[in-house]
XYZ file of C-alpha atoms in Angstrom:
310
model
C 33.785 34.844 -64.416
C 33.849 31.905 -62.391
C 35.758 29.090 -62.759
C 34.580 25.784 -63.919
C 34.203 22.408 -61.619
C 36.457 20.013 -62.189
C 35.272 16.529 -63.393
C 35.771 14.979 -59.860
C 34.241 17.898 -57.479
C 30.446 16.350 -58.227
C 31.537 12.533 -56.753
C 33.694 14.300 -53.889
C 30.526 16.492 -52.551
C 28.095 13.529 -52.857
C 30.599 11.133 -50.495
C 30.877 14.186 -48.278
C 26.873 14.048 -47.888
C 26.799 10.762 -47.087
C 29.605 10.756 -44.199
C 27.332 13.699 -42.815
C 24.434 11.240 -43.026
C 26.025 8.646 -41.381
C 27.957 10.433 -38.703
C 24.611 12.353 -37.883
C 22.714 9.991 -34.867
C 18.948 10.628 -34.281
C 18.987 12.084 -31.182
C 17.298 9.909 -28.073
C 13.797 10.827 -26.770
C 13.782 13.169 -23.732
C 11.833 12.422 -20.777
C 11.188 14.019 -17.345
C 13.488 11.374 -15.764
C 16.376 12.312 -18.723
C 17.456 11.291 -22.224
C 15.495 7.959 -22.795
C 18.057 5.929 -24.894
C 16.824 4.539 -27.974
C 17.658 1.026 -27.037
C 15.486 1.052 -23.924
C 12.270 1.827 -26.279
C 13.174 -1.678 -28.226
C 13.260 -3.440 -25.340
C 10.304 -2.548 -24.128
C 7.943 -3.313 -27.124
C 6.071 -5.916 -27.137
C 7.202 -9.104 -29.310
C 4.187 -9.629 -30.666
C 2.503 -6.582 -31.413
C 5.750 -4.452 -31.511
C 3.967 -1.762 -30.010
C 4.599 0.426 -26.377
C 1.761 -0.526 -23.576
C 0.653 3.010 -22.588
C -1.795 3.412 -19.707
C -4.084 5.533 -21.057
C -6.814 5.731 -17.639
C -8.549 8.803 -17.408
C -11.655 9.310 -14.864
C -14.497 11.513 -14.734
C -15.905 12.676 -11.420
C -18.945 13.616 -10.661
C -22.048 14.081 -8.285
C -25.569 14.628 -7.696
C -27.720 17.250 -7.248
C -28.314 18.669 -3.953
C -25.262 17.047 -2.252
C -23.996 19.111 0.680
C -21.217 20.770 1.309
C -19.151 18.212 3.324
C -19.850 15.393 1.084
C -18.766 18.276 -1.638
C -15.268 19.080 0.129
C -14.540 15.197 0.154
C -15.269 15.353 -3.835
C -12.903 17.619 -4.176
C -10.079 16.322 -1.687
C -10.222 13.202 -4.085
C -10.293 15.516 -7.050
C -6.848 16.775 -6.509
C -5.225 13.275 -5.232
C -6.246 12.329 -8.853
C -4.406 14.334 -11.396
C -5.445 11.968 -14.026
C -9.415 13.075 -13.727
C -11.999 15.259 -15.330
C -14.970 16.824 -13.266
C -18.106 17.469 -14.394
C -20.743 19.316 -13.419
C -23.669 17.452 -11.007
C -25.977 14.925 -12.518
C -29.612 14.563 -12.026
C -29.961 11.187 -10.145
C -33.284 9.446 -11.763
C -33.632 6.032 -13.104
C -31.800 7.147 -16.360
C -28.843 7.930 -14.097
C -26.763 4.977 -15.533
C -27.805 6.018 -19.629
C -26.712 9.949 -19.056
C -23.343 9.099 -17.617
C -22.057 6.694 -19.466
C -22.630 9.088 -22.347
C -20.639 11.879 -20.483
C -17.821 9.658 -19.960
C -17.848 8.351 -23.736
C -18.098 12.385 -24.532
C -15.064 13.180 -22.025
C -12.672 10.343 -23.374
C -12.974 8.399 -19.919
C -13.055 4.685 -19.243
C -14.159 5.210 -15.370
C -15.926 7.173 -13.434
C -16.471 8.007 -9.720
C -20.311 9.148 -8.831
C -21.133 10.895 -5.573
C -24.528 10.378 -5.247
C -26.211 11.997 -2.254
C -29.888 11.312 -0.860
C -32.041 13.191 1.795
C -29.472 15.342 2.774
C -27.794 12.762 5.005
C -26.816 9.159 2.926
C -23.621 9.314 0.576
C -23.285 6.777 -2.140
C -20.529 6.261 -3.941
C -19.821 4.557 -7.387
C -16.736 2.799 -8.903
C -17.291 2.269 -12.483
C -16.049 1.082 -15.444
C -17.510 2.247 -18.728
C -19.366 1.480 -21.077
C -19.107 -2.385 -20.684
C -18.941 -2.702 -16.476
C -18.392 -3.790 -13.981
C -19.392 -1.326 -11.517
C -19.498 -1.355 -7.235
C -21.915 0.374 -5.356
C -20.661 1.778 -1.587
C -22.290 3.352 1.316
C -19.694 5.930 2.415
C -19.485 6.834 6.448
C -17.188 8.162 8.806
C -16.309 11.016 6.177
C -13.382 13.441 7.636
C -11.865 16.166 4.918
C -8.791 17.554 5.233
C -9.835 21.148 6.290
C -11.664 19.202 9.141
C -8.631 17.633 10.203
C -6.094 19.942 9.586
C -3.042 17.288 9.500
C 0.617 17.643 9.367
C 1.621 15.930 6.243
C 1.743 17.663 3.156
C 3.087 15.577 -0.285
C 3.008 17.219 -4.011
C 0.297 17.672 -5.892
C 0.423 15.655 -8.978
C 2.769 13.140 -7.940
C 2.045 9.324 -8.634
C 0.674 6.901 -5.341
C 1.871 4.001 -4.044
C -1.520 1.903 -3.381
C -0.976 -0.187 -0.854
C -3.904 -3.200 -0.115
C -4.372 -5.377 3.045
C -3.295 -8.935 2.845
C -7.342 -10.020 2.842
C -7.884 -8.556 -0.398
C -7.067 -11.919 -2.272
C -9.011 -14.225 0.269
C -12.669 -13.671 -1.682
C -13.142 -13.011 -5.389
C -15.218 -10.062 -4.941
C -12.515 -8.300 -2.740
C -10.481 -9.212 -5.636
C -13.045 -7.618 -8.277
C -13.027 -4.271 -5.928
C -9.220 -4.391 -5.851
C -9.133 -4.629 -9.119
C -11.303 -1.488 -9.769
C -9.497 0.259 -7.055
C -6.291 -0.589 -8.816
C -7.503 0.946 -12.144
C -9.328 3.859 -11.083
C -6.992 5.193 -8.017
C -3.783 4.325 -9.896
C -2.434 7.249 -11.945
C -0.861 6.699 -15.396
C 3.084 6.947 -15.823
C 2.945 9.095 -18.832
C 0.077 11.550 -18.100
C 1.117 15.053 -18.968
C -0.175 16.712 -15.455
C 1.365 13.717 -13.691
C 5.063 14.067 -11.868
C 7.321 11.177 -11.509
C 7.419 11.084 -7.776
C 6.320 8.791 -5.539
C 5.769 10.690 -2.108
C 2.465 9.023 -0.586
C 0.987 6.143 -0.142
C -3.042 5.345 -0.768
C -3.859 2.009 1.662
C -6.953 0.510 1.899
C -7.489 -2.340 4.389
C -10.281 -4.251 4.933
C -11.797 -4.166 8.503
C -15.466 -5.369 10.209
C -15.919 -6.109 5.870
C -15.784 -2.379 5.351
C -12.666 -0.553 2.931
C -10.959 1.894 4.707
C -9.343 4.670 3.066
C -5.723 6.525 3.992
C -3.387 8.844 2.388
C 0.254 9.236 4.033
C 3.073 11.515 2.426
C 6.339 9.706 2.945
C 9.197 11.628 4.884
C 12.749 10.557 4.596
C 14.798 12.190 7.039
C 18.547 11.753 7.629
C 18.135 8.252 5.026
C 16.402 5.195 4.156
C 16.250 3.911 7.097
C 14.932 6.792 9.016
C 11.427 6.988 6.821
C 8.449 7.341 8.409
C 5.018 8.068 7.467
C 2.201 11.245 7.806
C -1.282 11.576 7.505
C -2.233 13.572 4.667
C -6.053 13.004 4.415
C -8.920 12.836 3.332
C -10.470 9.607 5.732
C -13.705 7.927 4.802
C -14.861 3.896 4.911
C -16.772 2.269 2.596
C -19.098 -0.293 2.924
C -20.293 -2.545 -0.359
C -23.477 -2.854 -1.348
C -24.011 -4.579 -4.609
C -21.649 -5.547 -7.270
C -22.925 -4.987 -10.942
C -22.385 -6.647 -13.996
C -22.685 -4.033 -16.290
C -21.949 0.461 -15.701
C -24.761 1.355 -12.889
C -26.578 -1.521 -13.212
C -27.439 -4.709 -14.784
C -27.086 -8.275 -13.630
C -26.083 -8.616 -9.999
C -22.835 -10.364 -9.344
C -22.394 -10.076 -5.272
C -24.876 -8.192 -2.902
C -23.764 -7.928 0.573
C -26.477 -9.713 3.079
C -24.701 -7.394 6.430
C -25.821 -4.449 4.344
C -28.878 -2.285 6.541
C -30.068 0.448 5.227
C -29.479 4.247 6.873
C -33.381 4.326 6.453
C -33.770 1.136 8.854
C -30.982 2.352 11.093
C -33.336 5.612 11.830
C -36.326 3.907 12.164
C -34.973 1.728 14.252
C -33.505 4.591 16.505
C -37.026 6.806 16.102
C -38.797 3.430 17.595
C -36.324 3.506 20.707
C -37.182 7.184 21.497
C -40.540 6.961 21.116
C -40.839 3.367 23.224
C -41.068 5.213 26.599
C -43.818 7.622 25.632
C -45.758 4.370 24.007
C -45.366 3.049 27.105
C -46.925 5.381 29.183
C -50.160 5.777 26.609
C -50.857 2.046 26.587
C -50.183 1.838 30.363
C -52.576 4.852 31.193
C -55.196 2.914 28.563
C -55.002 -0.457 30.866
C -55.336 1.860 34.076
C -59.028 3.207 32.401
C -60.036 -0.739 31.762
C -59.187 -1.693 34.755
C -60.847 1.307 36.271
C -64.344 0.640 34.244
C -63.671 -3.264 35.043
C -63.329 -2.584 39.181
C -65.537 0.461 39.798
C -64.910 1.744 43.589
C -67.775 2.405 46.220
C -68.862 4.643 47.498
C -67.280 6.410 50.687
C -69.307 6.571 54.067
C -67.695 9.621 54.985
C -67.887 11.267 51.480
C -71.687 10.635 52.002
C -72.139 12.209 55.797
C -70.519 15.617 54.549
C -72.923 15.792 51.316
C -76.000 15.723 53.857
C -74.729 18.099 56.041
């Protein structure tokens, strides 16, 4: 049989339980940088709402129909510097272009989107948008190099966070500041993203030259310190040259439209009329040579005559 409790076992294992309660500390979040102390959370909360800012970006790419296959590398060069992105497949490009994406990127969970939209075979456009409510920059892409066409030294991580990097000029004109702005949101990766590593080994600049954007991507190298860091080319290279700023996602009221814009269309006609100008030359000049012929008729030749009568 087994023995019976004495009266003052039941208060002795309750005050046990409660030292175990209190000696037992809830243990601190882990992160990928370490143990994330409990204290740091408080801190940064908001004092207002009390709640953690979290950057919750994500941006769906995709392109049109019928886009070829250099334009298509260059989507997906930008495709992997983004880890924060979700491609879909290509989109007709019509006049309810603007109606079928934004309902892809409400289906996908995105609040941007990057459009490749190719015409003729030749003319790139992209498209920096924010959905559902705007705004939204239209660009004429050129001088387009991919990294397999380059075939550069540097080499960073894939998946590691960017350090964007903007020319001084930027802040001189609101609607540089509006692109930066987009730029800044759509090209910067979120800290907490789950296929995103917390390194910062390149650098994204865009500078703004003849009022084009150019794009760069260097990998940082540290070698032998600090001091001794220099910079590689990584790739992809392309320029882009604004078009029209929209109010609302492709489309709506017009905000900025760039009056140094010319069309590729104009640029080839303008070329086809310079190749053809020397052959249009030589028709109209043989065409004054027959009026002028009709208008002075010659006479006729005293020898020409003596050897048709012999």
């Amino acid at each position: 049989m087994g023995k019976k409790r004495k009266a003052g076992d039941g208060a002795s294992v309750e005050d046990s339980g409660k030292k175990v309660e209190e000696m037992a500390v809830e243990r601190p979040k882990r992160t990928l940088l370490g143990w994330k102390d409990k204290t740091e959370v408080v801190e940064e909360k908001d004092d207002e709402s009390g709640q953690v800012f979290r950057n919750k970006e994500k941006v769906l790419v995709s392109c049109s129909r019928r886009i070829t296959f250099r334009y298509r590398h260059l989507m997906t060069d930008i495709v992997s510097l983004l880890p924060h992105c979700k491609k879909e497949s290509k989109i007709e490009s019509n006049e309810i272009k603007a109606q079928s994406i934004n309902e892809l990127v409400e289906l996908r969970n995105c609040s941007s989107c990057l459009f490749f939209e190719c015409r003729k075979l030749k003319d790139l456009y992209l498209w920096l948008a924010k959905s559902p409510n705007g705004p939204s920059v239209k660009f004429l892409v050129n001088t387009v190099h991919t990294m397999e066409e380059m075939k550069l030294t540097g080499n960073h991580l894939k998946g590691s966070r960017p350090i964007l990097s903007f020319s001084s000029n930027f802040d001189n004109d609101p609607r540089w500041k509006l692109m930066k702005e987009i730029i800044t949101q759509i090209f910067g990766i979120p800290k907490d993203h789950r296929k995103v590593k917390p390194f910062f080994d390149h650098i994204y600049t865009f500078s703004i030259a003849d009022e084009h954007i150019w794009f760069r991507n260097y990998q940082v190298v540290t070698q032998g310190g600090i001091e001794k860091t220099t910079l590689v080319e990584v790739g992809p290279r392309f320029c882009l040259n604004p078009i029209r700023i929209f109010a609302g996602s492709f489309g709506g009221p017009t905000l900025y439209e760039n009056p140094l814009y010319v069309s590729p269309n104009q640029i080839r006609a303008l070329e086809k009329e310079k190749k053809t100008g020397k052959y249009l030359n030589k028709i109209k000049a043989k065409a004054k040579r027959k009026v002028h012929e009709l208008a002075n008729p010659i006479e006729g030749d005293e020898f020409a005559d003596m050897w048709r009568e012999d």
